[in-house]
Coordinates of N, CA and C and ligand atoms in Angstrom, one line a residue:
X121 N 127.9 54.9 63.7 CA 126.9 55.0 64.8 C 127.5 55.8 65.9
X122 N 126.7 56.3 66.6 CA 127.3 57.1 68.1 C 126.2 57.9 68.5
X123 N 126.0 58.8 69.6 CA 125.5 60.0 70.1 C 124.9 58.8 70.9
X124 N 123.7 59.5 71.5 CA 123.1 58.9 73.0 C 121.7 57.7 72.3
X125 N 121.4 57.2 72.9 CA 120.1 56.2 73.0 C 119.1 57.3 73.1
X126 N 118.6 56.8 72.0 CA 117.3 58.0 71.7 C 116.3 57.1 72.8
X127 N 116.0 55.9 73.1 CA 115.0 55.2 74.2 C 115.3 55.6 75.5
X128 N 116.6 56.2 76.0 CA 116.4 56.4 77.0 C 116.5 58.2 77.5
X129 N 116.2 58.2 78.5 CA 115.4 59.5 78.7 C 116.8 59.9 80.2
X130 N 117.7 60.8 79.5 CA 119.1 61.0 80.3 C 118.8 62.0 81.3
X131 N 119.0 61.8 82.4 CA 119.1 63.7 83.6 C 119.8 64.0 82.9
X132 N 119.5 65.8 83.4 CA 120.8 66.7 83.1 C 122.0 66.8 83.8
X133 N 123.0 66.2 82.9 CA 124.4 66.2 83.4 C 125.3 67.2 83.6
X134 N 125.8 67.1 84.9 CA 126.6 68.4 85.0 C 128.1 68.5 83.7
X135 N 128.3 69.9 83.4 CA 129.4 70.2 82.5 C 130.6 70.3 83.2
X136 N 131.7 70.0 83.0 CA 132.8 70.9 83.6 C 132.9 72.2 83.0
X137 N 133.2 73.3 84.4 CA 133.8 74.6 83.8 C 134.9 75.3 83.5
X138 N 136.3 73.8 83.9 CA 137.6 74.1 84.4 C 138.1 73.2 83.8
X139 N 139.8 73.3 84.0 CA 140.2 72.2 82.9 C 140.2 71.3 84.6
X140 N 141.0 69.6 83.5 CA 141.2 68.8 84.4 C 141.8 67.5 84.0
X141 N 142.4 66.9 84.9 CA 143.1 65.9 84.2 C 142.6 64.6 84.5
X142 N 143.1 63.6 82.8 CA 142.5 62.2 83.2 C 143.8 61.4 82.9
X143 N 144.1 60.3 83.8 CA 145.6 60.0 83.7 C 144.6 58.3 83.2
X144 N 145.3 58.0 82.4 CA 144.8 56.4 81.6 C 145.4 55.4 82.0
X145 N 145.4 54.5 83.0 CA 146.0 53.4 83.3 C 145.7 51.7 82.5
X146 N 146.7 51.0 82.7 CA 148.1 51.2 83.0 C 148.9 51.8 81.9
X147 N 148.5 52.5 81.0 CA 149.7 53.2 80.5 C 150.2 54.2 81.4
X148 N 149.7 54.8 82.0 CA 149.8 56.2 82.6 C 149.9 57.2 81.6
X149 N 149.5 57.1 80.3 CA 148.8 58.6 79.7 C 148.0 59.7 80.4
X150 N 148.5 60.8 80.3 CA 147.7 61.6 81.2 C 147.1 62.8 80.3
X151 N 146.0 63.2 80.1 CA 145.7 63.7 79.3 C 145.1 65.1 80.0
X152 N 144.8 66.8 79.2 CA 144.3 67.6 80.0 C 143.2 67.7 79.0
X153 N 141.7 67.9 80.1 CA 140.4 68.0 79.4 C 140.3 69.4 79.2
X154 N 140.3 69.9 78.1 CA 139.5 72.0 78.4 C 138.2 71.5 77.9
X155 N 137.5 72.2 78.9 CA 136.0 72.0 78.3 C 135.6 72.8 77.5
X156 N 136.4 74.0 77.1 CA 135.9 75.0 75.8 C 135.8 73.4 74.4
X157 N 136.7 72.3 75.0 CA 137.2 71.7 73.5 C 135.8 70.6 73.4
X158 N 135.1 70.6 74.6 CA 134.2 69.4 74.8 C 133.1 69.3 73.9
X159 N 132.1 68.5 73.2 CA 132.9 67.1 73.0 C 133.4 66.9 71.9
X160 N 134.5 66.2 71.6 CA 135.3 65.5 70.7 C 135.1 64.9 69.8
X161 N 134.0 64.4 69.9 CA 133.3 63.4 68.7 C 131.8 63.4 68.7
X162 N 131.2 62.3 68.7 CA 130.0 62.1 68.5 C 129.7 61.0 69.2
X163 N 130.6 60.2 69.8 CA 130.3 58.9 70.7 C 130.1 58.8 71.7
X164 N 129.3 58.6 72.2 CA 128.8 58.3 73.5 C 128.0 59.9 74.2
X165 N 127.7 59.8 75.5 CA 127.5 61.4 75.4 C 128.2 62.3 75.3
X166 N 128.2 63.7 75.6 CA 128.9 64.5 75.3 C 129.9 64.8 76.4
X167 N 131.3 64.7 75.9 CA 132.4 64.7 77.0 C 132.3 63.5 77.8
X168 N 131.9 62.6 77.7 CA 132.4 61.3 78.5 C 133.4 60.7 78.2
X169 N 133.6 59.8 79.0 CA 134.8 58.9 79.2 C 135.7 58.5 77.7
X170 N 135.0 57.8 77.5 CA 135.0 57.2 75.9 C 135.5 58.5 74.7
X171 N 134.6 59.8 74.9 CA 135.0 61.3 74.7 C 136.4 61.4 74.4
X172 N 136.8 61.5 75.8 CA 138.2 62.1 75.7 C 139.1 61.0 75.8
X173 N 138.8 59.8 76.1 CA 139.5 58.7 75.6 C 140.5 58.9 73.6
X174 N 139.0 58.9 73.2 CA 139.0 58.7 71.6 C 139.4 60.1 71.3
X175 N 139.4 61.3 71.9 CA 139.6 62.6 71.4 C 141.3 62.7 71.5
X176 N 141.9 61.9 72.7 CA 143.4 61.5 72.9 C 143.9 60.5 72.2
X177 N 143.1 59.4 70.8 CA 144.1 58.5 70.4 C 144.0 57.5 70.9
X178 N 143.4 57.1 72.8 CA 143.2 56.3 73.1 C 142.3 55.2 72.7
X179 N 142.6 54.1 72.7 CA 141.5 53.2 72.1 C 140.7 52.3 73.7
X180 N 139.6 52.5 73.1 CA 138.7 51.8 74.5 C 137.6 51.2 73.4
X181 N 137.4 50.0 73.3 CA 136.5 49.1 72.4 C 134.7 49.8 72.6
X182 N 134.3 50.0 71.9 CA 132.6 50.6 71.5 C 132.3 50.5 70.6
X183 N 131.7 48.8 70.9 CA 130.5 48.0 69.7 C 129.5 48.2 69.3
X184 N 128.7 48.5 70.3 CA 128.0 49.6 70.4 C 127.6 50.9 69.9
X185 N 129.0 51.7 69.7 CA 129.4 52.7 69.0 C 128.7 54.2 70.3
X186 N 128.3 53.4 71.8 CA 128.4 54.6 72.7 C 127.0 54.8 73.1
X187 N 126.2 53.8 72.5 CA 124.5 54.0 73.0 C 124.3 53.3 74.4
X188 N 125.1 52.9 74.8 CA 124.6 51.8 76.1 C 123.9 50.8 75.9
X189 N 124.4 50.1 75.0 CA 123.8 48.7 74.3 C 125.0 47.6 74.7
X190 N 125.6 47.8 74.8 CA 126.8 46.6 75.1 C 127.6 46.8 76.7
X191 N 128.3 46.0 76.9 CA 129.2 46.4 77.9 C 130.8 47.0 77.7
X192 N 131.2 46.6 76.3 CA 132.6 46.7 75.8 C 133.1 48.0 76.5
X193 N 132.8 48.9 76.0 CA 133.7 50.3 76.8 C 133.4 50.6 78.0
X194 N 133.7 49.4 79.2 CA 133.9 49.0 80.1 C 135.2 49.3 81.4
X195 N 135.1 50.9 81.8 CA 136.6 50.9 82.5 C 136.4 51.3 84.0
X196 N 137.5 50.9 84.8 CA 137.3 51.5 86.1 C 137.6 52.7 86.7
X197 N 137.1 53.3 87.2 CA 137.5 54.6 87.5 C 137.6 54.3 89.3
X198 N 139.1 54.7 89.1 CA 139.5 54.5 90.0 C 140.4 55.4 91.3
X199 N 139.9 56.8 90.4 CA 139.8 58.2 91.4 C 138.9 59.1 90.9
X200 N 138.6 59.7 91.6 CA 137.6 60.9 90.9 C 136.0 60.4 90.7
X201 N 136.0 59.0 91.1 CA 134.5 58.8 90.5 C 133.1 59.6 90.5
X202 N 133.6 60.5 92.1 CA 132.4 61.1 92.7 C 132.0 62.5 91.5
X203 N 132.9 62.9 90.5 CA 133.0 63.9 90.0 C 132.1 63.2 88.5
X204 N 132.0 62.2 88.5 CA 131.0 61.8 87.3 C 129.8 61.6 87.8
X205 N 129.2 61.8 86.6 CA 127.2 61.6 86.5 C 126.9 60.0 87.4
X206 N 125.9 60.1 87.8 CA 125.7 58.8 88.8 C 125.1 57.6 87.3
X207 N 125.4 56.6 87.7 CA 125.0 55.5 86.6 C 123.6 55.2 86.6
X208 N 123.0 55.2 85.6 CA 121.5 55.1 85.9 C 121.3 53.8 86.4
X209 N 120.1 53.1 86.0 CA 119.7 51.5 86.0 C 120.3 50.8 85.2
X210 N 120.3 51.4 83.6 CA 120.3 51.1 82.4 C 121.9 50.7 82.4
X211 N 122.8 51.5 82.9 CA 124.1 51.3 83.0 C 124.7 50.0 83.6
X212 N 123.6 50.1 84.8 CA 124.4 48.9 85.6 C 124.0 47.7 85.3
X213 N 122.7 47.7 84.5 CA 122.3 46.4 84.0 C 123.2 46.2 83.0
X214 N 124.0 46.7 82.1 CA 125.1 46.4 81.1 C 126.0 46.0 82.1
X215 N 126.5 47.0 82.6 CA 128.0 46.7 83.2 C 127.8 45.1 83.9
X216 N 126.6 44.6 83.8 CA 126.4 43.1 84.9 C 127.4 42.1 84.1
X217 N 127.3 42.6 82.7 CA 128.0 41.6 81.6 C 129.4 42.2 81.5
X218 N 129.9 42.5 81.6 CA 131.3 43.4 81.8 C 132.5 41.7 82.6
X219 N 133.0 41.7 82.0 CA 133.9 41.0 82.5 C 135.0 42.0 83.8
X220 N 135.1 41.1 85.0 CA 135.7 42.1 85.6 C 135.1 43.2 86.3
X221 N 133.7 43.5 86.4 CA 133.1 44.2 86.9 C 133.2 44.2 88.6
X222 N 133.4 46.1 88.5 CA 133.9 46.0 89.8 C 132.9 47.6 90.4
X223 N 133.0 47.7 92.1 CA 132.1 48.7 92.5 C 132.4 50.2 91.8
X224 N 133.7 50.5 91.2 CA 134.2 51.2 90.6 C 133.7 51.4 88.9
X225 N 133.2 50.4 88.7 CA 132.9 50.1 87.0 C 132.4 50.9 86.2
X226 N 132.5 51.9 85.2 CA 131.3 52.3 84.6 C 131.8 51.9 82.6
X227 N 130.6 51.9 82.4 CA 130.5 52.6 80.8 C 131.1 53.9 80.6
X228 N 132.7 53.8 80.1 CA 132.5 54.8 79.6 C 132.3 56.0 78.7
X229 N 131.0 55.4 78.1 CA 130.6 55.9 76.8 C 129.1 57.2 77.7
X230 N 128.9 56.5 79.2 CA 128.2 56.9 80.1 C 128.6 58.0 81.2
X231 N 129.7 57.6 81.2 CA 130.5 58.8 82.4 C 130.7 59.8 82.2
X232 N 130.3 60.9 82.5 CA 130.9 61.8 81.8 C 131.3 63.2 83.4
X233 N 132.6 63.3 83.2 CA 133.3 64.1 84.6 C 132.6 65.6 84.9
X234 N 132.7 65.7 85.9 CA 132.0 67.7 85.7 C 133.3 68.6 86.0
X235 N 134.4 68.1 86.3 CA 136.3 68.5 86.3 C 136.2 69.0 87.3
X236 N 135.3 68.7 88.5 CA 135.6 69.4 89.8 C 136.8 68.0 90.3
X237 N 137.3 67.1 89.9 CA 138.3 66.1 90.2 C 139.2 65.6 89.4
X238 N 140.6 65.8 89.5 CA 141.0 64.8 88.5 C 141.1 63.1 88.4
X239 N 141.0 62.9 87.3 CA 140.0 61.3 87.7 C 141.7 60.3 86.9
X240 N 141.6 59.1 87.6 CA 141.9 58.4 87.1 C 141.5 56.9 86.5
X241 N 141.4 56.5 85.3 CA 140.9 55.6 84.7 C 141.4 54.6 84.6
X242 N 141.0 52.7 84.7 CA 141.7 51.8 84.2 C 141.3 51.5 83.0
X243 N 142.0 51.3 81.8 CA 141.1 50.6 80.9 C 141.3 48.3 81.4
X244 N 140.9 48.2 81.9 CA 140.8 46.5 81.7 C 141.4 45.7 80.8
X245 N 142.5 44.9 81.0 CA 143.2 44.2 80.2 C 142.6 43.8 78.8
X246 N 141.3 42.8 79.3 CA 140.6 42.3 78.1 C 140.5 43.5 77.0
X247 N 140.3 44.5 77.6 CA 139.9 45.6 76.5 C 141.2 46.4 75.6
X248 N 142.2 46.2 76.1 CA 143.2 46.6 75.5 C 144.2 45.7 74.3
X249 N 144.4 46.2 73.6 CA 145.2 45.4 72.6 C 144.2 44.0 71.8
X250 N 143.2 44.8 71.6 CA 142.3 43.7 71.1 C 142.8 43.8 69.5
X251 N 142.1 43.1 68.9 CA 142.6 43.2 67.4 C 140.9 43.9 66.6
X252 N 141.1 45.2 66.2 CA 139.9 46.0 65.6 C 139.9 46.2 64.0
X253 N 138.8 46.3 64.2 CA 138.4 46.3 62.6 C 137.7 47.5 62.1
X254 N 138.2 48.6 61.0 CA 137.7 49.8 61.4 C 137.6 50.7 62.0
X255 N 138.4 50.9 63.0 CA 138.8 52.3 63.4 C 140.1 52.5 62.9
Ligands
FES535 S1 130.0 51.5 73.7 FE1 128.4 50.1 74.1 S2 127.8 50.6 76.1 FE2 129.4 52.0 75.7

């Protein structure tokens, strides 16, 4: 499962035209986005969070599989925010269930950067070193 929620009706999100970097905390993996490479998979929208997470190896939990049906791929962004798509309604009514939810919070199966910033990410304890099944 992946790509966007066919029920909901998305603005047009800005693209990045430049590269840019996303540093992954607390590991401090730092990864560089080219947006010739964008997107990476199929999960979540196109070039979001979750995106270049999963396009790096990174694991960020999506039960969901990136429709905005859950809260699981739940991280804080905690530079650069202003450089991502604004969170609809739909977003913040998930992220309400989000353990840890903070004014920083997004889905990021929902964020997706336009690389006018380089951003930095927390993925949330809970969500890390979970025990998965299938990926
Ligand atoms: S993976 Fe379910 S909301 Fe992002």
């Amino acid at each position: 499962m992946g790509g966007s929620n066919p029920y909901i009706q998305y603005p047009s999100i800005k693209k990045p035209t430049k590269k840019f970097k996303v540093t992954f905390v607390p590991e401090g993996k730092v990864v560089e986005v080219d947006p010739a490479q964008l997107p990476f998979g199929e999960t979540g929208l196109p070039g979001c969070i979750l995106d270049i997470a999963m396009g790096h190896g990174i694991k960020i939990d999506h039960a969901c599989g990136g429709v905005s049906a859950c809260s699981t791929c739940h991280v804080i962004v905690k530079k650069g925010s202003k450089s991502c798509n604004e969170a609809e309604d739909f977003e913040l009514d998930m992220l309400d269930n989000a353990p840890g939810n903070t004014m920083n919070s997004r889905l990021s199966c929902q964020a997706v950067p336009d690389g006018t910033e380089d951003l930095e990410v927390e993925i949330p304890g809970w969500n890390r070193n979970l025990a998965r099944e299938g990926q």
